[in-house]
C-alpha positions as MATLAB code, in Angstrom:
seq = 'MGREHWKRIWVGSAGNMVEWYDWFVYASFATYFAGAFFPDGNPTAQLMNTAGIFAVGFFMRPVGGWLLGRVGDRKGRKAALTLTVTLMSASAILIAIAPTYAVAGYGGALVLLVARLLQGLSVGGEYAASATYLTEASDPKRRGFASSFQYVSMTVGQIVGLGLQIVLQRTMSDDALHSYGWRIPFVVGALGAAVIFYLRRAMLETEVYEADETGGEERGTLRALWRHKREAFLVIALTMGGTVAYYTYTTYLTKYLSNSAGLSKQTATLVSFTALIVFACLQPLAGRLSDRIGRRPLLITFAVGSTFLTVPIMTLLKHAGSFWPALGLSLLALVVVTGYTSINACVKAELFPTGIRALGVALPYALANALFGGTAEYVALWFKNAGIESGFFWYVAGCAAVSLVVYVTMRETRDLDLARMDATEPSTLTTAS';
ca = [
      53.973   33.629  124.524;
      54.152   35.382  127.883;
      54.893   33.837  131.242;
      51.236   33.791  132.250;
      50.287   31.902  129.092;
      52.986   29.313  129.769;
      51.741   28.939  133.341;
      48.211   28.216  132.156;
      49.424   25.723  129.583;
      51.599   23.982  132.178;
      48.804   23.583  134.730;
      46.329   22.392  132.099;
      48.859   19.969  130.627;
      50.053   18.621  133.976;
      46.524   17.622  134.910;
      45.996   16.080  131.524;
      49.170   14.051  132.035;
      47.877   12.502  135.261;
      44.464   11.846  133.736;
      45.974    9.943  130.841;
      48.597    8.221  132.970;
      45.760    6.555  134.877;
      43.845    5.878  131.672;
      46.768    4.236  129.906;
      48.184    2.400  132.924;
      45.129    0.167  132.752;
      46.021   -0.797  129.189;
      49.776   -1.175  129.686;
      49.459   -3.325  132.835;
      46.514   -5.404  131.564;
      48.807   -8.292  130.622;
      49.696   -8.614  134.323;
      46.290   -8.319  135.962;
      44.122   -9.937  133.252;
      44.313  -13.281  135.050;
      43.588  -11.758  138.469;
      39.938  -10.920  137.784;
      38.837  -13.809  135.563;
      39.038  -17.639  135.733;
      42.095  -19.422  134.392;
      41.915  -20.099  130.670;
      43.107  -18.846  127.314;
      45.411  -15.813  127.842;
      43.936  -14.111  124.773;
      40.421  -14.637  126.158;
      41.483  -13.069  129.474;
      42.925  -10.098  127.595;
      39.668   -9.810  125.660;
      37.742   -9.620  128.952;
      39.957   -6.832  130.300;
      39.889   -5.097  126.894;
      36.100   -5.323  126.985;
      36.045   -3.508  130.335;
      38.532   -1.012  128.865;
      36.071   -0.404  126.007;
      33.123   -0.027  128.414;
      34.938    2.927  129.960;
      34.781    4.621  126.591;
      31.004    4.332  126.509;
      30.819    6.529  129.626;
      32.812    9.183  127.817;
      29.775   10.635  125.972;
      28.055   10.994  129.363;
      31.163   12.642  130.773;
      31.453   14.758  127.646;
      27.897   16.026  128.052;
      28.051   16.548  131.824;
      31.523   18.059  132.122;
      31.239   19.921  128.817;
      28.152   21.600  130.224;
      30.050   22.449  133.404;
      32.917   23.869  131.347;
      30.628   26.144  129.326;
      28.429   27.275  132.220;
      30.825   27.339  135.199;
      34.157   27.759  133.450;
      37.050   25.679  132.152;
      38.704   25.649  135.581;
      35.654   24.096  137.272;
      35.481   21.303  134.707;
      39.212   20.567  134.888;
      39.148   20.366  138.686;
      36.180   17.990  138.679;
      37.709   15.643  136.104;
      40.904   15.076  138.059;
      38.886   14.382  141.231;
      36.957   11.618  139.490;
      40.134   10.142  138.052;
      41.762    9.957  141.479;
      38.766    8.047  142.863;
      38.862    5.533  140.009;
      42.606    4.902  140.458;
      42.073    4.138  144.160;
      39.291    1.659  143.317;
      41.495   -0.295  140.919;
      44.380   -0.306  143.402;
      42.234   -1.996  146.075;
      40.039   -4.212  143.845;
      39.855   -7.834  145.115;
      40.975  -10.659  142.819;
      38.823  -13.480  141.406;
      40.291  -15.877  143.970;
      39.094  -13.628  146.811;
      35.747  -12.302  145.609;
      34.911  -14.122  142.384;
      33.529  -11.736  139.809;
      33.176   -9.087  142.528;
      36.676   -7.877  141.715;
      35.777   -7.543  138.038;
      32.721   -5.536  139.101;
      34.910   -3.106  141.074;
      37.182   -2.876  138.028;
      34.167   -2.095  135.872;
      32.940    0.670  138.207;
      36.405    2.214  138.230;
      36.550    2.183  134.429;
      33.126    3.822  134.258;
      34.381    6.624  136.516;
      37.501    6.971  134.389;
      35.383    7.173  131.268;
      33.220    9.861  132.847;
      36.309   11.835  133.835;
      38.261   11.539  130.597;
      35.132   12.283  128.569;
      35.186   15.773  130.047;
      38.947   16.151  130.449;
      39.750   16.048  126.748;
      37.345   18.856  125.852;
      38.080   20.997  128.904;
      41.811   20.656  128.302;
      41.532   21.237  124.541;
      39.343   24.286  125.081;
      41.502   25.691  127.865;
      44.796   25.266  125.977;
      43.340   26.732  122.768;
      41.748   29.745  124.477;
      44.727   30.457  126.745;
      47.234   30.724  123.892;
      48.366   33.446  121.517;
      45.963   33.336  118.510;
      48.954   32.930  116.200;
      50.255   29.952  118.179;
      47.127   27.990  118.962;
      48.401   24.943  117.111;
      51.660   25.007  119.065;
      49.944   25.530  122.433;
      47.232   22.925  121.931;
      49.820   20.352  120.812;
      50.835   20.110  124.468;
      47.621   18.227  125.100;
      49.022   15.203  123.309;
      52.465   15.924  124.742;
      50.960   15.607  128.209;
      48.853   12.602  127.219;
      51.933   10.887  125.826;
      54.105   11.841  128.799;
      51.468   10.274  131.025;
      51.811    7.055  129.079;
      55.618    7.333  129.084;
      55.589    7.654  132.876;
      53.328    4.608  133.087;
      55.543    2.559  130.773;
      58.662    3.810  132.548;
      57.255    2.640  135.863;
      56.410   -0.674  134.231;
      60.007   -1.058  133.040;
      61.306   -0.305  136.555;
      58.913   -2.812  138.115;
      59.808   -5.440  135.511;
      63.480   -5.087  136.455;
      63.027   -4.931  140.219;
      60.230   -7.459  140.770;
      59.781  -11.052  139.712;
      57.159  -11.919  137.100;
      55.134  -13.762  139.752;
      55.198  -10.716  142.029;
      54.015   -8.436  139.240;
      51.109  -10.750  138.444;
      50.304  -11.118  142.145;
      50.380   -7.559  143.509;
      52.941   -5.413  141.666;
      50.397   -4.246  139.075;
      48.581   -2.326  141.843;
      51.532    0.031  142.438;
      50.997    2.280  139.382;
      47.379    2.888  140.356;
      48.453    4.051  143.818;
      50.955    6.388  142.144;
      48.202    7.702  139.868;
      45.909    8.487  142.800;
      48.688   10.427  144.556;
      49.528   12.342  141.382;
      45.885   13.299  140.894;
      45.788   14.718  144.427;
      48.748   16.983  143.600;
      47.134   18.212  140.372;
      43.875   18.866  142.189;
      45.771   21.266  144.452;
      47.401   23.010  141.466;
      44.155   23.355  139.533;
      42.381   25.023  142.424;
      44.687   28.016  141.908;
      44.633   28.073  138.090;
      43.355   31.111  136.174;
      40.332   31.135  133.885;
      40.891   31.956  130.193;
      40.344   35.556  129.083;
      38.233   34.417  126.132;
      35.766   32.690  128.461;
      35.667   35.539  130.997;
      35.016   38.121  128.279;
      32.227   36.152  126.613;
      28.706   37.345  127.413;
      26.778   35.451  124.742;
      24.554   32.427  125.066;
      22.792   33.234  128.330;
      20.837   30.313  129.763;
      21.548   28.233  126.675;
      25.295   28.089  127.330;
      26.466   24.497  127.261;
      23.046   23.056  126.370;
      22.156   20.429  123.801;
      19.777   22.919  122.187;
      22.646   25.311  121.565;
      24.817   22.464  120.305;
      22.111   21.391  117.855;
      22.443   24.747  116.072;
      26.026   23.670  115.375;
      25.180   20.100  114.443;
      27.208   20.218  111.226;
      30.316   21.067  113.208;
      29.467   18.334  115.737;
      29.211   15.722  112.983;
      32.440   17.076  111.539;
      34.185   16.419  114.864;
      32.975   12.805  114.823;
      34.124   12.243  111.254;
      37.530   13.873  111.578;
      38.145   11.973  114.848;
      37.289    8.534  113.455;
      40.537    7.704  111.663;
      42.790    9.515  114.109;
      41.539    7.873  117.272;
      41.700    4.344  115.827;
      45.271    4.897  114.609;
      46.337    6.539  117.868;
      45.092    3.735  120.099;
      46.477    1.114  117.741;
      50.022    2.487  117.948;
      49.975    3.460  121.629;
      47.780    1.423  123.982;
      47.557   -1.697  121.796;
      51.132   -1.681  120.478;
      52.740   -3.282  123.537;
      50.224   -6.139  123.541;
      50.574   -6.627  119.800;
      54.364   -6.876  120.024;
      54.216   -9.403  122.869;
      51.055  -11.328  121.989;
      51.450  -11.466  118.182;
      55.009  -10.532  117.207;
      56.560  -12.813  119.842;
      58.679  -10.184  121.613;
      59.108  -10.506  125.362;
      56.960   -8.220  127.512;
      60.094   -6.350  128.576;
      61.232   -5.745  124.986;
      57.738   -4.772  123.839;
      57.455   -2.285  126.691;
      60.858   -0.773  125.904;
      59.907   -0.351  122.222;
      56.725    1.509  123.166;
      58.527    3.595  125.777;
      61.259    4.728  123.371;
      58.885    5.398  120.483;
      56.566    7.470  122.656;
      59.401    9.727  123.837;
      60.141   10.647  120.213;
      56.411   10.974  119.530;
      55.969   13.468  122.398;
      58.842   15.603  121.089;
      57.261   15.756  117.625;
      53.949   17.256  118.807;
      55.020   20.908  119.384;
      57.028   20.904  116.145;
      54.028   19.759  114.129;
      51.718   22.117  116.036;
      53.980   25.070  115.240;
      54.095   23.995  111.595;
      50.293   24.098  111.482;
      50.393   27.705  112.691;
      52.434   28.514  109.603;
      50.842   26.400  106.860;
      47.406   25.567  108.301;
      45.725   22.569  109.924;
      44.419   20.794  106.809;
      47.811   19.908  105.258;
      48.832   18.012  108.406;
      45.490   16.232  108.716;
      45.563   15.191  105.064;
      49.144   13.942  105.393;
      48.124   11.788  108.365;
      45.099   10.331  106.592;
      46.983    9.497  103.388;
      49.831    7.907  105.343;
      47.543    5.917  107.616;
      45.370    4.726  104.735;
      48.238    3.363  102.657;
      50.882    2.458  105.259;
      48.911    0.780  108.060;
      48.703   -2.675  106.449;
      52.421   -2.909  105.520;
      53.583   -1.441  108.861;
      51.464   -3.796  110.977;
      52.412   -6.786  108.809;
      56.129   -6.031  109.102;
      55.806   -5.406  112.854;
      54.437   -8.903  113.310;
      57.685  -10.270  111.882;
      60.053   -7.652  113.352;
      61.617  -10.199  115.709;
      63.788   -7.819  117.741;
      63.990   -4.366  119.332;
      65.425   -2.208  116.530;
      63.166   -3.264  113.625;
      60.142   -2.988  115.901;
      61.224    0.467  117.070;
      61.824    1.727  113.537;
      58.410    0.614  112.327;
      56.684    1.976  115.442;
      58.344    5.366  114.932;
      57.255    5.468  111.296;
      53.662    4.817  112.358;
      53.759    7.473  115.089;
      55.280   10.070  112.765;
      52.275    9.561  110.503;
      49.839    9.778  113.446;
      51.452   13.073  114.554;
      49.677   14.831  111.680;
      46.437   14.201  113.592;
      47.422   14.231  117.255;
      49.399   17.481  117.220;
      46.501   19.685  116.108;
      43.194   17.860  116.488;
      42.466   19.583  119.812;
      42.655   23.102  118.433;
      40.876   22.191  115.185;
      37.853   20.992  117.142;
      37.897   23.960  119.528;
      38.133   26.336  116.567;
      34.857   25.006  115.156;
      32.628   26.345  117.972;
      31.857   29.690  119.671;
      32.843   30.202  123.321;
      29.454   29.485  124.918;
      29.228   26.002  123.396;
      32.911   25.230  122.788;
      33.536   22.767  125.638;
      30.359   20.765  124.991;
      30.812   21.053  121.228;
      34.203   19.414  121.481;
      33.385   17.001  124.299;
      30.224   15.193  123.235;
      30.919   14.392  119.555;
      34.562   13.582  120.302;
      33.512   11.239  123.115;
      30.975    9.550  120.827;
      33.643    8.985  118.190;
      36.009    7.548  120.776;
      33.334    5.265  122.177;
      32.599    3.896  118.711;
      36.121    3.704  117.327;
      38.928    4.462  119.818;
      37.645    2.505  122.782;
      36.814   -0.532  120.714;
      40.063   -0.595  118.675;
      41.891   -2.938  121.041;
      38.906   -5.243  121.411;
      38.388   -5.356  117.638;
      42.079   -6.163  117.184;
      41.910   -9.049  119.665;
      38.659  -10.272  118.111;
      40.306  -10.519  114.694;
      43.268  -12.308  116.279;
      41.072  -14.764  118.154;
      39.182  -15.459  114.919;
      42.429  -16.272  113.130;
      42.248  -13.317  110.714;
      44.410  -10.759  112.489;
      45.237   -8.920  109.250;
      41.574   -7.914  109.007;
      42.221   -5.394  111.776;
      44.949   -3.722  109.724;
      42.476   -3.091  106.921;
      39.928   -1.814  109.449;
      42.367    0.851  110.690;
      43.224    1.850  107.110;
      39.529    2.070  106.220;
      38.751    4.394  109.131;
      41.607    6.668  108.051;
      40.249    6.710  104.493;
      36.871    7.942  105.746;
      38.531   10.764  107.683;
      40.609   11.627  104.629;
      37.446   12.560  102.756;
      36.513   14.912  105.614;
      39.942   16.545  105.775;
      39.946   17.205  102.037;
      36.490   18.845  102.069;
      36.650   20.855  105.329;
      37.764   24.477  105.455;
      40.847   25.840  107.171;
      40.356   26.944  110.818;
      43.766   28.462  111.630;
      42.861   32.163  111.297;
      39.455   32.186  112.990;
      38.889   34.690  115.830;
      37.633   32.602  118.771;
      36.243   35.634  120.619;
      34.108   36.833  117.694;
      32.424   33.620  116.613;
      28.635   33.961  116.643;
      27.051   31.776  119.312;
      23.626   31.843  117.663;
      24.571   31.037  114.083;
      26.357   27.920  112.809;
      29.651   28.469  111.045;
      30.376   27.361  107.494;
      33.423   25.232  108.016;
      32.300   22.014  106.424;
      33.146   22.832  102.806;
      36.560   23.603  101.435;
      36.871   26.948   99.714;
];
């Protein structure tokens, strides 16, 4: 890959990192601000309230997917990427200044809700714009490797958030963190978004998009997407198991280790932080492997592993008791999830022609995340509150099993020519050859 390709991947990934830093900071710091926006009561109930608002953000993602996917297909990938980071910066500022329940009653929760809606709108478009940009900007023989940096950047964003949490935990008292310290990471996120906005203004458009002259007025429209409805439904189905597993072992893991396994918040955070560093390093390796052997083998490996290992891993994690057992089990889970995360961006982008690619990835992916990813944490806490926490483990395994059927029956997408896909005719990628 040439220097210019690396530059494009860096700028696209850096913005993605800030987007997902802000997105995940909400989840990782929820244990500290859950009591700030709701009346005193059961800690699990407070977490359920904040998790509910977290899930609501996901339901704006289809709107963001449609709106920003349309922008990406009609105005360019650069325009969509610049707009998403602007929205994310605004939402981070809102959370940083939101008043507490003691000051404004439920007014603070309302501000929190508005901020999450803006984040959902932004991230709903960011995923597709980033996936499309990274896939189109790369060498055709290294699309898996290049697009794997989407989850590298997403994970690095979470690592930075957890790293900041570890620093704050060791430099501030627990009372201070619950009082005002949780606002600091949102201020940092807003500043980071401003920097990325500046970088993205100077980024280059992809050659595949600039060379494409198909689609006309139907570029990025729902009518054009409907002609590729089989591929859109395929995106939903192949996302289902992966997004539930990903959010279970990333955003929910810290809460699970502290709220269910009995580890201290500091230890739980350190486990997640360490595991995610290894996870980020695995993404390019798995992406490069997919360029050699294809996408389907990795997806199938993930689905088989997640279907049969989720229940034992989550059960053992609950009784891990200390740092090292918890870390080992977390790493095992994330190694399995890598089969999905490392290549799902390029697989989805490879399903659609250029004129509908951003919307084709954005809308069905956002719908799947709203239904499964965004609700994973809330479903987990619901099972816990109902006294049947193990039911969630089977739920995650079941979602993976559904996706497994899709992975086994779909065709390979590795060798498709993105520039020559017909914008007016649906492809035939939904049946294995």
